[in-house]
GROMACS .gro file of C-alpha atoms in nm:
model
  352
    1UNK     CA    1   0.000   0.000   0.000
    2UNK     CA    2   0.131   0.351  -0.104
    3UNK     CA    3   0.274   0.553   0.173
    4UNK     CA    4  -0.030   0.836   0.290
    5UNK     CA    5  -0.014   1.164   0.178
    6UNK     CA    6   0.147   1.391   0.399
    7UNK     CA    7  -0.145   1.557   0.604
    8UNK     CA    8  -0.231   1.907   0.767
    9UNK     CA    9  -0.187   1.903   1.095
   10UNK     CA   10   0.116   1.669   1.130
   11UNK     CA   11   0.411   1.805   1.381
   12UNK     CA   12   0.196   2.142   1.489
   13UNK     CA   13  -0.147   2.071   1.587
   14UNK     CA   14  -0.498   2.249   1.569
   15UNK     CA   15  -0.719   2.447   1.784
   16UNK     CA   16  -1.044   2.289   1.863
   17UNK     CA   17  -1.250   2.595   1.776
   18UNK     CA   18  -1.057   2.526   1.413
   19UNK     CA   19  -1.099   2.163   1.449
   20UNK     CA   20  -1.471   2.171   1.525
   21UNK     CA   21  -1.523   2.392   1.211
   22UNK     CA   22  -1.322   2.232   0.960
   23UNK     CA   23  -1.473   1.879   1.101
   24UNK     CA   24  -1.803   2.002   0.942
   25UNK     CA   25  -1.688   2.126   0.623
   26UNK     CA   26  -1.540   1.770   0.599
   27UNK     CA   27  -1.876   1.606   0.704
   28UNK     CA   28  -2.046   1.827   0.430
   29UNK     CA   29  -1.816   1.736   0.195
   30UNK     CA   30  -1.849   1.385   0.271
   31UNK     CA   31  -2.230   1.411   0.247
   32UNK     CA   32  -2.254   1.321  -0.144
   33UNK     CA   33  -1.912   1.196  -0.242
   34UNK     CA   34  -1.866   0.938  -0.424
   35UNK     CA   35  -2.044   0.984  -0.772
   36UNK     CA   36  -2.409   1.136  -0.614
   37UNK     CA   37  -2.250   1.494  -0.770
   38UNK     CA   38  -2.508   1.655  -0.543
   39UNK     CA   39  -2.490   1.994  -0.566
   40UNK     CA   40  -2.583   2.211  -0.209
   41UNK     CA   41  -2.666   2.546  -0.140
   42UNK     CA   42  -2.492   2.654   0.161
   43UNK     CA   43  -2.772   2.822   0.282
   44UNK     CA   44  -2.948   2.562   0.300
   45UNK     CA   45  -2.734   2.310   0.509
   46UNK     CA   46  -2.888   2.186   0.833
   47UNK     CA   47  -2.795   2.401   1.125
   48UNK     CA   48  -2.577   2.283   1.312
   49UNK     CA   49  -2.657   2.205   1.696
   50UNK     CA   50  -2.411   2.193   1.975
   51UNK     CA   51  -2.404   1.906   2.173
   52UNK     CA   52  -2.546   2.069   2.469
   53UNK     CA   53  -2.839   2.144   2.257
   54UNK     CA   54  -2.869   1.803   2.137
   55UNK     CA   55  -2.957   1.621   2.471
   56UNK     CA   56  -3.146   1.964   2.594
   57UNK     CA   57  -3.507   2.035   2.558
   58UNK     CA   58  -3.648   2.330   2.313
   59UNK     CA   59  -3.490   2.662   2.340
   60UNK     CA   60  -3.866   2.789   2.333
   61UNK     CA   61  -3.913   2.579   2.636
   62UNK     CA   62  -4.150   2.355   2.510
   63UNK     CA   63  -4.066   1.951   2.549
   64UNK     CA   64  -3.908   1.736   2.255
   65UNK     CA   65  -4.094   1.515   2.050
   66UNK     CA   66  -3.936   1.213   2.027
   67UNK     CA   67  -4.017   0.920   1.818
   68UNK     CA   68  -3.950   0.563   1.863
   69UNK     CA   69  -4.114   0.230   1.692
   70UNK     CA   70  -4.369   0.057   1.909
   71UNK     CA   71  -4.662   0.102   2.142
   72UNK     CA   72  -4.656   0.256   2.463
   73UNK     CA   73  -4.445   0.037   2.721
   74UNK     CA   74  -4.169  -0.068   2.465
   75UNK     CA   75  -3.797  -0.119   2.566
   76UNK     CA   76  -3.772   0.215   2.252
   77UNK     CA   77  -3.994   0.457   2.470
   78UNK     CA   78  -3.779   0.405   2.815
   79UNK     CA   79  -3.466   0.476   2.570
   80UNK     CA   80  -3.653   0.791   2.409
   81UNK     CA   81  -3.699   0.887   2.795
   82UNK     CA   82  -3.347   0.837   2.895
   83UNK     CA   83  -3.232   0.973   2.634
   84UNK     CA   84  -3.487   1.298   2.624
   85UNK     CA   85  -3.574   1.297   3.015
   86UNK     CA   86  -3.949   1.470   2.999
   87UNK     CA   87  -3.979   1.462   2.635
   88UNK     CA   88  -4.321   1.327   2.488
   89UNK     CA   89  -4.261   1.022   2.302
   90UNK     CA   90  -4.457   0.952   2.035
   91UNK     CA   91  -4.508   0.567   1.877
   92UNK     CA   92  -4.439   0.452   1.546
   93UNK     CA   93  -4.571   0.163   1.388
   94UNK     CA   94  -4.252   0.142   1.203
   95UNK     CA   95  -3.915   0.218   1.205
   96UNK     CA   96  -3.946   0.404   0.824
   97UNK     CA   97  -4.235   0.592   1.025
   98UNK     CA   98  -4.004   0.720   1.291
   99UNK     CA   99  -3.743   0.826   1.048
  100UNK     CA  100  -4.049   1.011   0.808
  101UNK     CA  101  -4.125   1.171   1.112
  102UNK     CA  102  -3.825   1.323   1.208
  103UNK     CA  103  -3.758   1.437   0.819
  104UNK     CA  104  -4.146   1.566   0.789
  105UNK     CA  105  -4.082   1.797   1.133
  106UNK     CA  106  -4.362   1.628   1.299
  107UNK     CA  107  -4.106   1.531   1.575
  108UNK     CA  108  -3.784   1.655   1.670
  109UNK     CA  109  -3.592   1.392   1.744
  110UNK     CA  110  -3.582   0.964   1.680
  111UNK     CA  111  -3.434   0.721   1.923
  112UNK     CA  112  -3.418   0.371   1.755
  113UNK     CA  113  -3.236   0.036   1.859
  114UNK     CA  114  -2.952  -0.023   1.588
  115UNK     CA  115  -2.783  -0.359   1.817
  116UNK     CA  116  -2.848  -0.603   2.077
  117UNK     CA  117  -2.523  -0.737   2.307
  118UNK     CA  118  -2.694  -1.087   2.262
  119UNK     CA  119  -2.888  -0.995   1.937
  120UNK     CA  120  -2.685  -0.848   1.743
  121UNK     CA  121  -2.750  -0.585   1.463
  122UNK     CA  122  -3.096  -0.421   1.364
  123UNK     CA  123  -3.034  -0.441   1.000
  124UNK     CA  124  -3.363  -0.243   0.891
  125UNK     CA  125  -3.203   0.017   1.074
  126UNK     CA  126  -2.869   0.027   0.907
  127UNK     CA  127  -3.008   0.005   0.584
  128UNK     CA  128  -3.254   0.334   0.689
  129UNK     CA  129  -2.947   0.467   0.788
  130UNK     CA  130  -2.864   0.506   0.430
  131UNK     CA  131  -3.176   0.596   0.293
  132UNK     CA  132  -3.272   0.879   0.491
  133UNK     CA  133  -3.083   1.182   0.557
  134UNK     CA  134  -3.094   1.237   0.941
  135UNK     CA  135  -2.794   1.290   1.154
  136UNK     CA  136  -2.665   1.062   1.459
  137UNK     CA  137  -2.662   1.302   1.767
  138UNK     CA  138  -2.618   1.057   2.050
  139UNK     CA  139  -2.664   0.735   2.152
  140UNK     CA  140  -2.813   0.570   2.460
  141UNK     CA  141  -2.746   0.214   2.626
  142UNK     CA  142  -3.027   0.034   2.785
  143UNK     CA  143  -3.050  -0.251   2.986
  144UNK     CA  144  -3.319  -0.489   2.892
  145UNK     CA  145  -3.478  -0.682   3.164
  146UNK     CA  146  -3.782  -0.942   3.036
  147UNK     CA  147  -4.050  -1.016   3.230
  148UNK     CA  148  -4.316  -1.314   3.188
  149UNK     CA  149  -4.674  -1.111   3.178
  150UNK     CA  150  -4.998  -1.264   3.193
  151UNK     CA  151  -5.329  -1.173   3.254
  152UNK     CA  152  -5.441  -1.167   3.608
  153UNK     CA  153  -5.605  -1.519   3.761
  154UNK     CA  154  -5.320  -1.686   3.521
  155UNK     CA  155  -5.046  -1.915   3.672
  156UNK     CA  156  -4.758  -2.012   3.476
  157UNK     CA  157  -4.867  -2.390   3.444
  158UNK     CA  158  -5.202  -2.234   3.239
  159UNK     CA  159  -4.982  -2.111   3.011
  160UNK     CA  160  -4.960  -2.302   2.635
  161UNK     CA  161  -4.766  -2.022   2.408
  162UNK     CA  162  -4.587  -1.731   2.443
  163UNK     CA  163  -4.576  -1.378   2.227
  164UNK     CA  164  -4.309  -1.144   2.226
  165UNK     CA  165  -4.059  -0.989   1.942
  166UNK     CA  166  -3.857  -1.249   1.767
  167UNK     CA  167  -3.530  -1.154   1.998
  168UNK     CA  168  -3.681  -1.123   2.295
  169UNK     CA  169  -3.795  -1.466   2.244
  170UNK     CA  170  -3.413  -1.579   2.151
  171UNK     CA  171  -3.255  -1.411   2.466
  172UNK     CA  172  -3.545  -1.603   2.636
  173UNK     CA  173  -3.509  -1.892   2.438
  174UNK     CA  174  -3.398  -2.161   2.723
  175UNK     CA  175  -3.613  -2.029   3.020
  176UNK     CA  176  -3.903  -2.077   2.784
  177UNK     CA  177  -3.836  -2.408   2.641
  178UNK     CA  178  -3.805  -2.515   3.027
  179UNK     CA  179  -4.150  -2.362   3.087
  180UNK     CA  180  -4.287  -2.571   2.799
  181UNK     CA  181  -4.434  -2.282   2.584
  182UNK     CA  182  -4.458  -2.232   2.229
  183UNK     CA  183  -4.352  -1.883   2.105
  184UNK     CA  184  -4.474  -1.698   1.851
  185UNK     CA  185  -4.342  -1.405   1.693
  186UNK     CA  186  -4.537  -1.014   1.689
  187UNK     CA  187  -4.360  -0.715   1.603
  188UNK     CA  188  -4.267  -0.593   1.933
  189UNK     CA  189  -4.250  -0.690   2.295
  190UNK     CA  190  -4.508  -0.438   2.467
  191UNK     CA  191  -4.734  -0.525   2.117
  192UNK     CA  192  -4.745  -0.819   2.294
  193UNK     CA  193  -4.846  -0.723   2.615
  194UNK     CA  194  -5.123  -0.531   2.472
  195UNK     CA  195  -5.262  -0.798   2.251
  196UNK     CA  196  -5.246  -1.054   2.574
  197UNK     CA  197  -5.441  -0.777   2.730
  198UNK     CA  198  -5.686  -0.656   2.499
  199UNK     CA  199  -5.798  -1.051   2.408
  200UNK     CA  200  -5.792  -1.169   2.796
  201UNK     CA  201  -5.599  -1.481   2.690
  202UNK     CA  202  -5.544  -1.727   2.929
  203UNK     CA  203  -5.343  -1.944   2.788
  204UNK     CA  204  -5.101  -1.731   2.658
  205UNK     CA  205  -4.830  -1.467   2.806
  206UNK     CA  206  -4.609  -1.212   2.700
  207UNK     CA  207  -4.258  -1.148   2.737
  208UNK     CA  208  -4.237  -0.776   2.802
  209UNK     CA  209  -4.117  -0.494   2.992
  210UNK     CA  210  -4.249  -0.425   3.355
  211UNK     CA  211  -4.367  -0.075   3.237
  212UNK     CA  212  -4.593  -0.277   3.000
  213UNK     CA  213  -4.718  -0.491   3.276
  214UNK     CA  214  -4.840  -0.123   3.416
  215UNK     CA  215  -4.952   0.015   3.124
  216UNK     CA  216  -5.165  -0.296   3.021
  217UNK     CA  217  -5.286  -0.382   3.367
  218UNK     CA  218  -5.129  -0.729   3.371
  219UNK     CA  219  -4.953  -0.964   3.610
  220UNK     CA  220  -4.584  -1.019   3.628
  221UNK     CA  221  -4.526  -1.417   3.644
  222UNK     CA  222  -4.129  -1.408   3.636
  223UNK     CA  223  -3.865  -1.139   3.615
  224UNK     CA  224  -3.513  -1.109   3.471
  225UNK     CA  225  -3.625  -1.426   3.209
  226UNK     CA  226  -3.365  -1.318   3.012
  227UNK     CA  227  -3.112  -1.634   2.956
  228UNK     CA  228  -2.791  -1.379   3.011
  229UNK     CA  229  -2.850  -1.103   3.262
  230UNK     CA  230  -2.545  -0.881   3.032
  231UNK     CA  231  -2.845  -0.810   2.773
  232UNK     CA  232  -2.808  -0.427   2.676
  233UNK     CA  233  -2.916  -0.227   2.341
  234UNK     CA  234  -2.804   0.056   2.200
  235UNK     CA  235  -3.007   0.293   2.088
  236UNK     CA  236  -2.876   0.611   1.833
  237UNK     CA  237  -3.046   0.953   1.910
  238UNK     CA  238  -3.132   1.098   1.548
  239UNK     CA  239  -3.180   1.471   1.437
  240UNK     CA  240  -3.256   1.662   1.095
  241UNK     CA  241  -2.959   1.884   1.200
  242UNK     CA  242  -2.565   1.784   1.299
  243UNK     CA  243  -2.399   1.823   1.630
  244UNK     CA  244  -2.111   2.043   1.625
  245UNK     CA  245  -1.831   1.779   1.723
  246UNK     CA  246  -1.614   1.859   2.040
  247UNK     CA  247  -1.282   1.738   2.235
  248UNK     CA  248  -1.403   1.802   2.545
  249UNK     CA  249  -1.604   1.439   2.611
  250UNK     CA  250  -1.542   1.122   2.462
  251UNK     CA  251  -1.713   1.106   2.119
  252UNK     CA  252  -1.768   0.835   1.827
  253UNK     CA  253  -1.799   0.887   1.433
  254UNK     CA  254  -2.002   0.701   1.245
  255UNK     CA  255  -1.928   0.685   0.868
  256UNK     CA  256  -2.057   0.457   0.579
  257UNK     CA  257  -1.874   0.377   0.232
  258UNK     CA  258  -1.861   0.189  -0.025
  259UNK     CA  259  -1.529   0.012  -0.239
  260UNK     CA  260  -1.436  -0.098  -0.544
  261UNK     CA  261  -1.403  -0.460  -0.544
  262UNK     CA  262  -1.059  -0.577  -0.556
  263UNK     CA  263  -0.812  -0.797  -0.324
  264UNK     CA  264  -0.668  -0.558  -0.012
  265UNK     CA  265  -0.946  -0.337  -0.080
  266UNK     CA  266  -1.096  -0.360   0.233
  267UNK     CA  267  -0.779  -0.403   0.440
  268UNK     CA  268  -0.648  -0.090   0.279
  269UNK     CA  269  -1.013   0.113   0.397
  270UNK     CA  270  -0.941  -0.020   0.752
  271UNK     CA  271  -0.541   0.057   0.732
  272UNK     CA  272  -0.629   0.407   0.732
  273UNK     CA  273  -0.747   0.430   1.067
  274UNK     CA  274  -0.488   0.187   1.187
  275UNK     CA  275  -0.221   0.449   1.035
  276UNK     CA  276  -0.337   0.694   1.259
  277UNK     CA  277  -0.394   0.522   1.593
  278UNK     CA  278  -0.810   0.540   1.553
  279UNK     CA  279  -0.997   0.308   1.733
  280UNK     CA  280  -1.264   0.106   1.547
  281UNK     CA  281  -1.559  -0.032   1.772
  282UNK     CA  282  -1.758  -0.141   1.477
  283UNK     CA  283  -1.767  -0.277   1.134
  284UNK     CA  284  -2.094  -0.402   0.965
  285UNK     CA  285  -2.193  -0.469   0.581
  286UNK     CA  286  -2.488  -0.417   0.398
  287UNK     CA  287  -2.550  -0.568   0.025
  288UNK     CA  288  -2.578  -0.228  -0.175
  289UNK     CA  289  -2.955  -0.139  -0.257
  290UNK     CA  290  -3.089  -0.161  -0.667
  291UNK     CA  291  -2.757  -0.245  -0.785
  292UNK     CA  292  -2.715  -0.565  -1.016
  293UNK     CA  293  -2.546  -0.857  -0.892
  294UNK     CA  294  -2.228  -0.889  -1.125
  295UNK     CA  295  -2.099  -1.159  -1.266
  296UNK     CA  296  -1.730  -1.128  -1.378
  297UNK     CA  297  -1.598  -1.363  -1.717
  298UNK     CA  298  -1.442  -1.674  -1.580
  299UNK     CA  299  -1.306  -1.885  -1.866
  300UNK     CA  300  -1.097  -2.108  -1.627
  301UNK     CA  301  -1.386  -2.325  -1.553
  302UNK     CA  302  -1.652  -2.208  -1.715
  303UNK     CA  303  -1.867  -2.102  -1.347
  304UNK     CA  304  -1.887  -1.760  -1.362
  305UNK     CA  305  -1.814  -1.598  -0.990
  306UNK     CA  306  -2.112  -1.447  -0.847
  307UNK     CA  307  -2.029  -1.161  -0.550
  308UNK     CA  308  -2.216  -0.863  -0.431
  309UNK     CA  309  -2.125  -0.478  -0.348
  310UNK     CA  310  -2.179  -0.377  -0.009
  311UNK     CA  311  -2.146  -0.042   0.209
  312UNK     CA  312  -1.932  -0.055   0.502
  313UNK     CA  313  -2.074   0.110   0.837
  314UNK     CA  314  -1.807   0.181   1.069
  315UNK     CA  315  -1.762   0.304   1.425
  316UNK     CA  316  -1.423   0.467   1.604
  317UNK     CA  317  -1.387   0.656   1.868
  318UNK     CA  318  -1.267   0.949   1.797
  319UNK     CA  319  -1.424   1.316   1.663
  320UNK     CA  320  -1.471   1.516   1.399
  321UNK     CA  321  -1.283   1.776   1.538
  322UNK     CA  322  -0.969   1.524   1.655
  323UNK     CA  323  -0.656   1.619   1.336
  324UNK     CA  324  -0.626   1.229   1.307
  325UNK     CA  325  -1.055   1.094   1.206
  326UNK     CA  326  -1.017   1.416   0.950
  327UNK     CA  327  -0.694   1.297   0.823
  328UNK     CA  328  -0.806   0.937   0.817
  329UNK     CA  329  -1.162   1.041   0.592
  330UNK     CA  330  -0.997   1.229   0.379
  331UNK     CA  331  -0.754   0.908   0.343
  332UNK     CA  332  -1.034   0.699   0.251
  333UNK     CA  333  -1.186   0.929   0.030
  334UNK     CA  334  -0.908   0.911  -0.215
  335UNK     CA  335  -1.028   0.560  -0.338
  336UNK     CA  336  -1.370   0.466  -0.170
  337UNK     CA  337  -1.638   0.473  -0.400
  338UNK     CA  338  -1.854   0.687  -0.172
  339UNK     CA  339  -1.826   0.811   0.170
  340UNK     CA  340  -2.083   0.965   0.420
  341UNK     CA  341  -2.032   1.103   0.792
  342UNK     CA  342  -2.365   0.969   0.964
  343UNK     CA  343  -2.272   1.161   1.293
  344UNK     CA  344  -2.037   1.263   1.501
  345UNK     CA  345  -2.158   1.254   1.878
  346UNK     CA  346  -2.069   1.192   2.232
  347UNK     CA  347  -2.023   0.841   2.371
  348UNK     CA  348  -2.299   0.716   2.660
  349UNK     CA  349  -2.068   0.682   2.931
  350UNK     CA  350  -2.335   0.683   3.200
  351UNK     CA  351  -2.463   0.355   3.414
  352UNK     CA  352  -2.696   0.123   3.254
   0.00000   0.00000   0.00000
């Protein structure tokens, strides 16, 4: 791999004031590389929002409206709160809703789950990620503690089946199979809980929050079902308009790009934060959207190879504003296909 070009800031340093600002002329400029050739006004940028201003309510003094996918008692609305402490959440069917929202001003804000410690990944997410054209402001970890609900009068040995989101049901999967029930999927845990409610089932339960249990007027049968009590998600706090990234607090980048395929390719993407000492706390691929597979000649043995492209969503730990992310992204951008700065925010250090 070719030696990197010899970069500003090397051997004398920058101010933060200077690093903040030219961190979001690179994020701009980052915005549609890579072929889009999307032309922007300045004027009519997002404004950008501090990160005080980010985690603060409305400068009018009137709460946030935050969206999050589910009904009311969902494992999204007690991250909206903690995220937004007396915000209104608001519920979306959807996780496209939530993100429509935000872009359509009926909110302010979206907190959605984007992975699972036992999980994993929220895919849809990622791939919204991409489509839309919010901004990561934050994120927020939450511990996820399951509860067995059932209507009241119900034992455990009534029980037949159990509903509940299709993970919750895997990190409950061998507390349930010793209980005997049969679980069936919904969309989301405290979806759940309200359908148990709403139908009085007795022979089925719910594996849900205890705010659900509240909210729903149902009995808690077990706590902490949960087959490893280390179950957290994090959540990512989205906004129309940027933070303005900082050195003050620990903060993580977020980017997304895209290569042309080719042996080293990816190892050479990597390298560049490697080069510079930049932490990376996350790597995930997703097959490119309404792009043909391609199939390459192959006279050798007459199979043609079959492969896919992919964007690359990646995580360090570092800023905007920090000489050595700016150095690295501009590094990349010499030979990624395209490149995009989904946010630039400060890391959740608090307790779960």
């Amino acid at each position: 791999m070719a030696a990197a070009p010899k970069e500003e800031g090397e051997g004398g340093g920058i101010g933060a004031r200077n690093g903040a600002s030219r961190a979001l002329e690179l994020s701009r400029a980052f915005e549609g590389s890579g072929g889009e050739n999307v032309q922007r006004d300045a004027q009519l940028l997002p404004r950008p929002l501090s990160s005080i201003q980010s985690s603060n309510p409305s400068s009018d003094g009137s709460r946030l409206r935050v969206a999050y996918q589910g009904v009311r008692g969902a494992y999204s609305e007690s991250a909206a709160e903690k995220a937004y402490p007396n915000c209104e959440a608001v519920p979306c069917e959807q996780f496209d809703t939530a993100f429509q929202a935000v872009e359509k001003w009926l909110v302010d804000r979206a907190v959605l789950p984007i992975e699972n410690s036992l999980g994993g990944s929220i895919h849809r997410n990622y791939d919204l990620l991409i489509r839309h054209r919010l901004h990561i402001v934050g994120e927020v970890k939450l511990a996820v503690k399951h509860c067995l609900l059932a209507n009241h009068g119900v034992e455990i040995g009534d029980l037949r089946r159990v509903l509940s989101h299709p993970q919750a049901l895997a990190q409950c999967e061998h507390t349930l199979t010793k209980m005997g029930l049969v679980r069936e999927e919904v969309d989301d845990t405290a979806g759940a809980a309200k359908h148990v409610a709403f139908h009085n089932l007795k022979d089925a339960g719910a594996v849900a929050s205890a705010a659900a249990a509240k909210i729903y007027d149902l009995n808690i049968l077990a706590r902490d079902i949960q087959d490893d009590s280390d179950n957290v998600t994090r959540f990512l706090m989205l906004a129309r308009e940027p933070i303005i990234p900082g050195t003050d607090k620990p903060f993580k980048t977020s980017i997304v790009f895209s290569l042309e395929e080719g042996p080293g390719v990816l190892f050479k993407a990597l390298a560049v934060f490697a080069l510079r000492q930049v932490n990376l706390t996350k790597i995930e691929s997703r097959p490119l959207r309404k792009q043909t597979v391609r199939t390459p000649d192959d006279s050798s043995n007459g199979a043609p190879n079959r492969y896919f492209d992919y964007h690359f969503y990646v995580d360090f730990e570092a800023s905007m504003a920090d000489v050595n992310a700016q150095n690295a992204l501009r590094h990349l951008n010499e030979f990624a296909t395209s490149l995009r700065v989904l946010g630039s925010y400060p890391v959740d250090t608090s307790m779960i």
